[in-house]
PDB file of N, CA and C in Angstrom:
ATOM      1  N   UNK A   1     -33.585 -36.766 -35.564  1.00  0.00           N
ATOM      2  CA  UNK A   1     -32.230 -37.262 -35.561  1.00  0.00           C
ATOM      3  C   UNK A   1     -31.819 -37.684 -34.145  1.00  0.00           C
ATOM      4  N   UNK A   2     -32.226 -36.886 -33.169  1.00  0.00           N
ATOM      5  CA  UNK A   2     -31.858 -37.212 -31.788  1.00  0.00           C
ATOM      6  C   UNK A   2     -32.535 -38.505 -31.340  1.00  0.00           C
ATOM      7  N   UNK A   3     -33.760 -38.731 -31.752  1.00  0.00           N
ATOM      8  CA  UNK A   3     -34.472 -39.972 -31.412  1.00  0.00           C
ATOM      9  C   UNK A   3     -33.754 -41.180 -31.998  1.00  0.00           C
ATOM     10  N   UNK A   4     -33.274 -41.047 -33.214  1.00  0.00           N
ATOM     11  CA  UNK A   4     -32.526 -42.130 -33.860  1.00  0.00           C
ATOM     12  C   UNK A   4     -31.221 -42.389 -33.113  1.00  0.00           C
ATOM     13  N   UNK A   5     -30.507 -41.325 -32.760  1.00  0.00           N
ATOM     14  CA  UNK A   5     -29.241 -41.481 -32.039  1.00  0.00           C
ATOM     15  C   UNK A   5     -29.445 -42.223 -30.725  1.00  0.00           C
ATOM     16  N   UNK A   6     -30.478 -41.829 -29.993  1.00  0.00           N
ATOM     17  CA  UNK A   6     -30.746 -42.484 -28.700  1.00  0.00           C
ATOM     18  C   UNK A   6     -31.157 -43.937 -28.877  1.00  0.00           C
ATOM     19  N   UNK A   7     -31.904 -44.235 -29.944  1.00  0.00           N
ATOM     20  CA  UNK A   7     -32.334 -45.613 -30.194  1.00  0.00           C
ATOM     21  C   UNK A   7     -31.141 -46.531 -30.412  1.00  0.00           C
ATOM     22  N   UNK A   8     -30.118 -46.052 -31.124  1.00  0.00           N
ATOM     23  CA  UNK A   8     -28.903 -46.845 -31.316  1.00  0.00           C
ATOM     24  C   UNK A   8     -28.299 -47.229 -29.973  1.00  0.00           C
ATOM     25  N   UNK A   9     -28.184 -46.282 -29.069  1.00  0.00           N
ATOM     26  CA  UNK A   9     -27.508 -46.509 -27.791  1.00  0.00           C
ATOM     27  C   UNK A   9     -28.321 -47.391 -26.839  1.00  0.00           C
ATOM     28  N   UNK A  10     -29.630 -47.441 -27.033  1.00  0.00           N
ATOM     29  CA  UNK A  10     -30.488 -48.187 -26.105  1.00  0.00           C
ATOM     30  C   UNK A  10     -30.520 -49.691 -26.357  1.00  0.00           C
ATOM     31  N   UNK A  11     -30.139 -50.125 -27.543  1.00  0.00           N
ATOM     32  CA  UNK A  11     -30.249 -51.544 -27.883  1.00  0.00           C
ATOM     33  C   UNK A  11     -28.850 -52.149 -28.013  1.00  0.00           C
ATOM     34  N   UNK A  12     -28.441 -52.969 -27.027  1.00  0.00           N
ATOM     35  CA  UNK A  12     -27.123 -53.583 -27.126  1.00  0.00           C
ATOM     36  C   UNK A  12     -27.090 -54.613 -28.260  1.00  0.00           C
ATOM     37  N   UNK A  13     -25.937 -54.759 -28.865  1.00  0.00           N
ATOM     38  CA  UNK A  13     -25.734 -55.739 -29.930  1.00  0.00           C
ATOM     39  C   UNK A  13     -25.093 -56.976 -29.315  1.00  0.00           C
ATOM     40  N   UNK A  14     -25.715 -58.121 -29.515  1.00  0.00           N
ATOM     41  CA  UNK A  14     -25.184 -59.380 -28.982  1.00  0.00           C
ATOM     42  C   UNK A  14     -24.284 -60.028 -30.016  1.00  0.00           C
ATOM     43  N   UNK A  15     -23.105 -60.433 -29.562  1.00  0.00           N
ATOM     44  CA  UNK A  15     -22.139 -61.109 -30.422  1.00  0.00           C
ATOM     45  C   UNK A  15     -22.226 -62.620 -30.210  1.00  0.00           C
ATOM     46  N   UNK A  16     -21.765 -63.412 -31.180  1.00  0.00           N
ATOM     47  CA  UNK A  16     -21.837 -64.869 -31.045  1.00  0.00           C
ATOM     48  C   UNK A  16     -21.148 -65.404 -29.783  1.00  0.00           C
ATOM     49  N   UNK A  17     -20.119 -64.709 -29.287  1.00  0.00           N
ATOM     50  CA  UNK A  17     -19.412 -65.177 -28.091  1.00  0.00           C
ATOM     51  C   UNK A  17     -20.063 -64.671 -26.801  1.00  0.00           C
ATOM     52  N   UNK A  18     -21.305 -64.211 -26.892  1.00  0.00           N
ATOM     53  CA  UNK A  18     -22.121 -63.747 -25.759  1.00  0.00           C
ATOM     54  C   UNK A  18     -21.676 -62.412 -25.176  1.00  0.00           C
ATOM     55  N   UNK A  19     -20.808 -61.715 -25.865  1.00  0.00           N
ATOM     56  CA  UNK A  19     -20.474 -60.354 -25.452  1.00  0.00           C
ATOM     57  C   UNK A  19     -21.543 -59.417 -25.989  1.00  0.00           C
ATOM     58  N   UNK A  20     -21.665 -58.270 -25.336  1.00  0.00           N
ATOM     59  CA  UNK A  20     -22.635 -57.260 -25.765  1.00  0.00           C
ATOM     60  C   UNK A  20     -21.900 -55.947 -26.025  1.00  0.00           C
ATOM     61  N   UNK A  21     -22.240 -55.309 -27.111  1.00  0.00           N
ATOM     62  CA  UNK A  21     -21.660 -54.022 -27.466  1.00  0.00           C
ATOM     63  C   UNK A  21     -22.734 -52.951 -27.446  1.00  0.00           C
ATOM     64  N   UNK A  22     -22.333 -51.756 -27.067  1.00  0.00           N
ATOM     65  CA  UNK A  22     -23.218 -50.605 -27.178  1.00  0.00           C
ATOM     66  C   UNK A  22     -22.800 -49.836 -28.419  1.00  0.00           C
ATOM     67  N   UNK A  23     -23.751 -49.587 -29.293  1.00  0.00           N
ATOM     68  CA  UNK A  23     -23.481 -48.864 -30.526  1.00  0.00           C
ATOM     69  C   UNK A  23     -23.917 -47.413 -30.342  1.00  0.00           C
ATOM     70  N   UNK A  24     -23.057 -46.488 -30.747  1.00  0.00           N
ATOM     71  CA  UNK A  24     -23.407 -45.080 -30.695  1.00  0.00           C
ATOM     72  C   UNK A  24     -23.323 -44.499 -32.103  1.00  0.00           C
ATOM     73  N   UNK A  25     -23.893 -43.320 -32.274  1.00  0.00           N
ATOM     74  CA  UNK A  25     -23.887 -42.670 -33.585  1.00  0.00           C
ATOM     75  C   UNK A  25     -23.752 -41.170 -33.414  1.00  0.00           C
ATOM     76  N   UNK A  26     -23.075 -40.556 -34.353  1.00  0.00           N
ATOM     77  CA  UNK A  26     -23.055 -39.098 -34.465  1.00  0.00           C
ATOM     78  C   UNK A  26     -23.843 -38.757 -35.721  1.00  0.00           C
ATOM     79  N   UNK A  27     -24.792 -37.837 -35.577  1.00  0.00           N
ATOM     80  CA  UNK A  27     -25.683 -37.513 -36.684  1.00  0.00           C
ATOM     81  C   UNK A  27     -25.661 -36.025 -36.984  1.00  0.00           C
ATOM     82  N   UNK A  28     -25.795 -35.711 -38.258  1.00  0.00           N
ATOM     83  CA  UNK A  28     -25.936 -34.332 -38.701  1.00  0.00           C
ATOM     84  C   UNK A  28     -27.244 -34.206 -39.464  1.00  0.00           C
ATOM     85  N   UNK A  29     -27.942 -33.113 -39.270  1.00  0.00           N
ATOM     86  CA  UNK A  29     -29.231 -32.921 -39.935  1.00  0.00           C
ATOM     87  C   UNK A  29     -29.434 -31.449 -40.254  1.00  0.00           C
ATOM     88  N   UNK A  30     -30.365 -31.203 -41.136  1.00  0.00           N
ATOM     89  CA  UNK A  30     -30.786 -29.844 -41.437  1.00  0.00           C
ATOM     90  C   UNK A  30     -32.301 -29.845 -41.547  1.00  0.00           C
ATOM     91  N   UNK A  31     -32.880 -28.672 -41.696  1.00  0.00           N
ATOM     92  CA  UNK A  31     -34.334 -28.538 -41.729  1.00  0.00           C
ATOM     93  C   UNK A  31     -34.745 -27.865 -43.028  1.00  0.00           C
ATOM     94  N   UNK A  32     -35.773 -28.425 -43.654  1.00  0.00           N
ATOM     95  CA  UNK A  32     -36.353 -27.798 -44.847  1.00  0.00           C
ATOM     96  C   UNK A  32     -37.677 -27.158 -44.459  1.00  0.00           C
ATOM     97  N   UNK A  33     -37.823 -25.891 -44.757  1.00  0.00           N
ATOM     98  CA  UNK A  33     -39.073 -25.176 -44.509  1.00  0.00           C
ATOM     99  C   UNK A  33     -39.803 -25.009 -45.835  1.00  0.00           C
ATOM    100  N   UNK A  34     -40.984 -25.621 -46.000  1.00  0.00           N
ATOM    101  CA  UNK A  34     -41.729 -25.481 -47.248  1.00  0.00           C
ATOM    102  C   UNK A  34     -41.930 -24.009 -47.609  1.00  0.00           C
ATOM    103  N   UNK A  35     -41.815 -23.726 -48.881  1.00  0.00           N
ATOM    104  CA  UNK A  35     -41.987 -22.362 -49.347  1.00  0.00           C
ATOM    105  C   UNK A  35     -40.686 -21.599 -49.489  1.00  0.00           C
ATOM    106  N   UNK A  36     -39.620 -22.095 -48.865  1.00  0.00           N
ATOM    107  CA  UNK A  36     -38.325 -21.438 -49.013  1.00  0.00           C
ATOM    108  C   UNK A  36     -37.653 -21.953 -50.273  1.00  0.00           C
ATOM    109  N   UNK A  37     -36.886 -21.112 -50.902  1.00  0.00           N
ATOM    110  CA  UNK A  37     -36.184 -21.472 -52.129  1.00  0.00           C
ATOM    111  C   UNK A  37     -34.836 -22.086 -51.766  1.00  0.00           C
ATOM    112  N   UNK A  38     -34.859 -23.348 -51.360  1.00  0.00           N
ATOM    113  CA  UNK A  38     -33.649 -24.039 -50.935  1.00  0.00           C
ATOM    114  C   UNK A  38     -33.368 -25.180 -51.907  1.00  0.00           C
ATOM    115  N   UNK A  39     -32.162 -25.224 -52.412  1.00  0.00           N
ATOM    116  CA  UNK A  39     -31.751 -26.279 -53.333  1.00  0.00           C
ATOM    117  C   UNK A  39     -31.445 -27.560 -52.552  1.00  0.00           C
ATOM    118  N   UNK A  40     -31.736 -28.689 -53.164  1.00  0.00           N
ATOM    119  CA  UNK A  40     -31.429 -29.975 -52.551  1.00  0.00           C
ATOM    120  C   UNK A  40     -29.942 -30.080 -52.230  1.00  0.00           C
ATOM    121  N   UNK A  41     -29.106 -29.591 -53.125  1.00  0.00           N
ATOM    122  CA  UNK A  41     -27.656 -29.665 -52.898  1.00  0.00           C
ATOM    123  C   UNK A  41     -27.249 -28.873 -51.655  1.00  0.00           C
ATOM    124  N   UNK A  42     -27.951 -27.760 -51.358  1.00  0.00           N
ATOM    125  CA  UNK A  42     -27.659 -26.987 -50.146  1.00  0.00           C
ATOM    126  C   UNK A  42     -28.046 -27.772 -48.895  1.00  0.00           C
ATOM    127  N   UNK A  43     -29.186 -28.456 -48.953  1.00  0.00           N
ATOM    128  CA  UNK A  43     -29.615 -29.264 -47.806  1.00  0.00           C
ATOM    129  C   UNK A  43     -28.604 -30.376 -47.520  1.00  0.00           C
ATOM    130  N   UNK A  44     -28.150 -31.035 -48.567  1.00  0.00           N
ATOM    131  CA  UNK A  44     -27.177 -32.111 -48.392  1.00  0.00           C
ATOM    132  C   UNK A  44     -25.857 -31.563 -47.854  1.00  0.00           C
ATOM    133  N   UNK A  45     -25.401 -30.450 -48.405  1.00  0.00           N
ATOM    134  CA  UNK A  45     -24.139 -29.841 -47.960  1.00  0.00           C
ATOM    135  C   UNK A  45     -24.206 -29.465 -46.484  1.00  0.00           C
ATOM    136  N   UNK A  46     -25.291 -28.828 -46.078  1.00  0.00           N
ATOM    137  CA  UNK A  46     -25.416 -28.377 -44.687  1.00  0.00           C
ATOM    138  C   UNK A  46     -25.560 -29.564 -43.733  1.00  0.00           C
ATOM    139  N   UNK A  47     -26.306 -30.585 -44.128  1.00  0.00           N
ATOM    140  CA  UNK A  47     -26.417 -31.778 -43.280  1.00  0.00           C
ATOM    141  C   UNK A  47     -25.054 -32.456 -43.135  1.00  0.00           C
ATOM    142  N   UNK A  48     -24.278 -32.489 -44.214  1.00  0.00           N
ATOM    143  CA  UNK A  48     -22.935 -33.063 -44.161  1.00  0.00           C
ATOM    144  C   UNK A  48     -22.040 -32.252 -43.226  1.00  0.00           C
ATOM    145  N   UNK A  49     -22.122 -30.927 -43.309  1.00  0.00           N
ATOM    146  CA  UNK A  49     -21.347 -30.073 -42.400  1.00  0.00           C
ATOM    147  C   UNK A  49     -21.762 -30.310 -40.954  1.00  0.00           C
ATOM    148  N   UNK A  50     -23.050 -30.494 -40.723  1.00  0.00           N
ATOM    149  CA  UNK A  50     -23.546 -30.763 -39.365  1.00  0.00           C
ATOM    150  C   UNK A  50     -22.997 -32.090 -38.850  1.00  0.00           C
ATOM    151  N   UNK A  51     -22.930 -33.087 -39.726  1.00  0.00           N
ATOM    152  CA  UNK A  51     -22.361 -34.373 -39.331  1.00  0.00           C
ATOM    153  C   UNK A  51     -20.909 -34.208 -38.891  1.00  0.00           C
ATOM    154  N   UNK A  52     -20.123 -33.464 -39.644  1.00  0.00           N
ATOM    155  CA  UNK A  52     -18.724 -33.258 -39.273  1.00  0.00           C
ATOM    156  C   UNK A  52     -18.602 -32.446 -37.987  1.00  0.00           C
ATOM    157  N   UNK A  53     -19.514 -31.518 -37.753  1.00  0.00           N
ATOM    158  CA  UNK A  53     -19.514 -30.794 -36.466  1.00  0.00           C
ATOM    159  C   UNK A  53     -19.815 -31.740 -35.313  1.00  0.00           C
ATOM    160  N   UNK A  54     -20.765 -32.643 -35.534  1.00  0.00           N
ATOM    161  CA  UNK A  54     -21.110 -33.619 -34.487  1.00  0.00           C
ATOM    162  C   UNK A  54     -19.909 -34.498 -34.168  1.00  0.00           C
ATOM    163  N   UNK A  55     -19.229 -34.983 -35.202  1.00  0.00           N
ATOM    164  CA  UNK A  55     -18.050 -35.828 -34.985  1.00  0.00           C
ATOM    165  C   UNK A  55     -16.936 -35.060 -34.291  1.00  0.00           C
ATOM    166  N   UNK A  56     -16.754 -33.807 -34.656  1.00  0.00           N
ATOM    167  CA  UNK A  56     -15.675 -32.991 -34.071  1.00  0.00           C
ATOM    168  C   UNK A  56     -15.951 -32.657 -32.603  1.00  0.00           C
ATOM    169  N   UNK A  57     -17.218 -32.633 -32.206  1.00  0.00           N
ATOM    170  CA  UNK A  57     -17.543 -32.266 -30.821  1.00  0.00           C
ATOM    171  C   UNK A  57     -17.588 -33.478 -29.893  1.00  0.00           C
ATOM    172  N   UNK A  58     -17.291 -34.649 -30.395  1.00  0.00           N
ATOM    173  CA  UNK A  58     -17.258 -35.847 -29.570  1.00  0.00           C
ATOM    174  C   UNK A  58     -18.165 -36.917 -30.135  1.00  0.00           C
ATOM    175  N   UNK A  59     -18.010 -38.106 -29.632  1.00  0.00           N
ATOM    176  CA  UNK A  59     -18.838 -39.213 -30.101  1.00  0.00           C
ATOM    177  C   UNK A  59     -20.254 -39.094 -29.555  1.00  0.00           C
ATOM    178  N   UNK A  60     -21.178 -39.766 -30.252  1.00  0.00           N
ATOM    179  CA  UNK A  60     -22.548 -39.886 -29.777  1.00  0.00           C
ATOM    180  C   UNK A  60     -23.225 -38.523 -29.652  1.00  0.00           C
ATOM    181  N   UNK A  61     -23.222 -37.764 -30.734  1.00  0.00           N
ATOM    182  CA  UNK A  61     -23.778 -36.404 -30.751  1.00  0.00           C
ATOM    183  C   UNK A  61     -24.716 -36.211 -31.930  1.00  0.00           C
ATOM    184  N   UNK A  62     -25.622 -35.255 -31.778  1.00  0.00           N
ATOM    185  CA  UNK A  62     -26.498 -34.825 -32.866  1.00  0.00           C
ATOM    186  C   UNK A  62     -26.324 -33.328 -33.042  1.00  0.00           C
ATOM    187  N   UNK A  63     -26.115 -32.896 -34.287  1.00  0.00           N
ATOM    188  CA  UNK A  63     -26.054 -31.469 -34.602  1.00  0.00           C
ATOM    189  C   UNK A  63     -27.056 -31.196 -35.709  1.00  0.00           C
ATOM    190  N   UNK A  64     -27.917 -30.213 -35.485  1.00  0.00           N
ATOM    191  CA  UNK A  64     -28.871 -29.762 -36.493  1.00  0.00           C
ATOM    192  C   UNK A  64     -28.434 -28.370 -36.914  1.00  0.00           C
ATOM    193  N   UNK A  65     -28.218 -28.194 -38.202  1.00  0.00           N
ATOM    194  CA  UNK A  65     -27.722 -26.918 -38.714  1.00  0.00           C
ATOM    195  C   UNK A  65     -28.734 -26.350 -39.702  1.00  0.00           C
ATOM    196  N   UNK A  66     -29.059 -25.074 -39.539  1.00  0.00           N
ATOM    197  CA  UNK A  66     -30.011 -24.410 -40.421  1.00  0.00           C
ATOM    198  C   UNK A  66     -29.340 -23.936 -41.700  1.00  0.00           C
ATOM    199  N   UNK A  67     -30.095 -23.936 -42.795  1.00  0.00           N
ATOM    200  CA  UNK A  67     -29.628 -23.387 -44.060  1.00  0.00           C
ATOM    201  C   UNK A  67     -30.077 -21.934 -44.106  1.00  0.00           C
ATOM    202  N   UNK A  68     -29.164 -21.049 -44.484  1.00  0.00           N
ATOM    203  CA  UNK A  68     -29.539 -19.640 -44.601  1.00  0.00           C
ATOM    204  C   UNK A  68     -29.110 -19.127 -45.966  1.00  0.00           C
ATOM    205  N   UNK A  69     -29.414 -17.878 -46.221  1.00  0.00           N
ATOM    206  CA  UNK A  69     -29.099 -17.273 -47.512  1.00  0.00           C
ATOM    207  C   UNK A  69     -27.597 -17.242 -47.764  1.00  0.00           C
ATOM    208  N   UNK A  70     -26.808 -17.052 -46.716  1.00  0.00           N
ATOM    209  CA  UNK A  70     -25.358 -17.041 -46.897  1.00  0.00           C
ATOM    210  C   UNK A  70     -24.727 -18.024 -45.916  1.00  0.00           C
ATOM    211  N   UNK A  71     -23.700 -18.754 -46.361  1.00  0.00           N
ATOM    212  CA  UNK A  71     -23.047 -19.738 -45.487  1.00  0.00           C
ATOM    213  C   UNK A  71     -22.527 -19.138 -44.184  1.00  0.00           C
ATOM    214  N   UNK A  72     -22.158 -17.857 -44.186  1.00  0.00           N
ATOM    215  CA  UNK A  72     -21.653 -17.230 -42.963  1.00  0.00           C
ATOM    216  C   UNK A  72     -22.744 -17.122 -41.899  1.00  0.00           C
ATOM    217  N   UNK A  73     -24.011 -17.146 -42.307  1.00  0.00           N
ATOM    218  CA  UNK A  73     -25.111 -17.009 -41.361  1.00  0.00           C
ATOM    219  C   UNK A  73     -25.672 -18.354 -40.898  1.00  0.00           C
ATOM    220  N   UNK A  74     -25.185 -19.458 -41.464  1.00  0.00           N
ATOM    221  CA  UNK A  74     -25.675 -20.753 -41.047  1.00  0.00           C
ATOM    222  C   UNK A  74     -25.279 -20.999 -39.600  1.00  0.00           C
ATOM    223  N   UNK A  75     -26.172 -21.616 -38.855  1.00  0.00           N
ATOM    224  CA  UNK A  75     -25.886 -21.836 -37.448  1.00  0.00           C
ATOM    225  C   UNK A  75     -26.296 -23.230 -37.026  1.00  0.00           C
ATOM    226  N   UNK A  76     -25.574 -23.748 -36.059  1.00  0.00           N
ATOM    227  CA  UNK A  76     -25.909 -25.042 -35.493  1.00  0.00           C
ATOM    228  C   UNK A  76     -26.869 -24.827 -34.337  1.00  0.00           C
ATOM    229  N   UNK A  77     -27.877 -25.680 -34.258  1.00  0.00           N
ATOM    230  CA  UNK A  77     -28.838 -25.598 -33.169  1.00  0.00           C
ATOM    231  C   UNK A  77     -28.395 -26.494 -32.039  1.00  0.00           C
ATOM    232  N   UNK A  78     -28.574 -26.054 -30.800  1.00  0.00           N
ATOM    233  CA  UNK A  78     -28.195 -26.930 -29.679  1.00  0.00           C
ATOM    234  C   UNK A  78     -29.144 -28.113 -29.563  1.00  0.00           C
ATOM    235  N   UNK A  79     -28.585 -29.261 -29.286  1.00  0.00           N
ATOM    236  CA  UNK A  79     -29.355 -30.480 -29.036  1.00  0.00           C
ATOM    237  C   UNK A  79     -28.971 -30.923 -27.637  1.00  0.00           C
ATOM    238  N   UNK A  80     -29.939 -31.340 -26.820  1.00  0.00           N
ATOM    239  CA  UNK A  80     -29.608 -31.751 -25.450  1.00  0.00           C
ATOM    240  C   UNK A  80     -28.487 -32.782 -25.422  1.00  0.00           C
ATOM    241  N   UNK A  81     -27.616 -32.657 -24.458  1.00  0.00           N
ATOM    242  CA  UNK A  81     -26.489 -33.572 -24.310  1.00  0.00           C
ATOM    243  C   UNK A  81     -27.002 -34.971 -24.020  1.00  0.00           C
ATOM    244  N   UNK A  82     -26.248 -35.995 -24.479  1.00  0.00           N
ATOM    245  CA  UNK A  82     -26.663 -37.390 -24.242  1.00  0.00           C
ATOM    246  C   UNK A  82     -26.651 -37.738 -22.776  1.00  0.00           C
TER     247      UNK A  82
END
């Protein structure tokens, strides 16, 4: 996810009037560990929560959040600052 976020920022977008824009992205992700009994709906929910955490912490951020047995134990992993 962090590689994707950085790729967005590295390539300026050229407009017809010769202006250039820098595009940034906030991304949320989660991790699936094979062998764990994790429902697809839980992965989607946690990735969505991570996305909202990324947006809440500022623009151009990546948050990776782990899925755990109970939502109270879910945690966000630190990602190096942009």
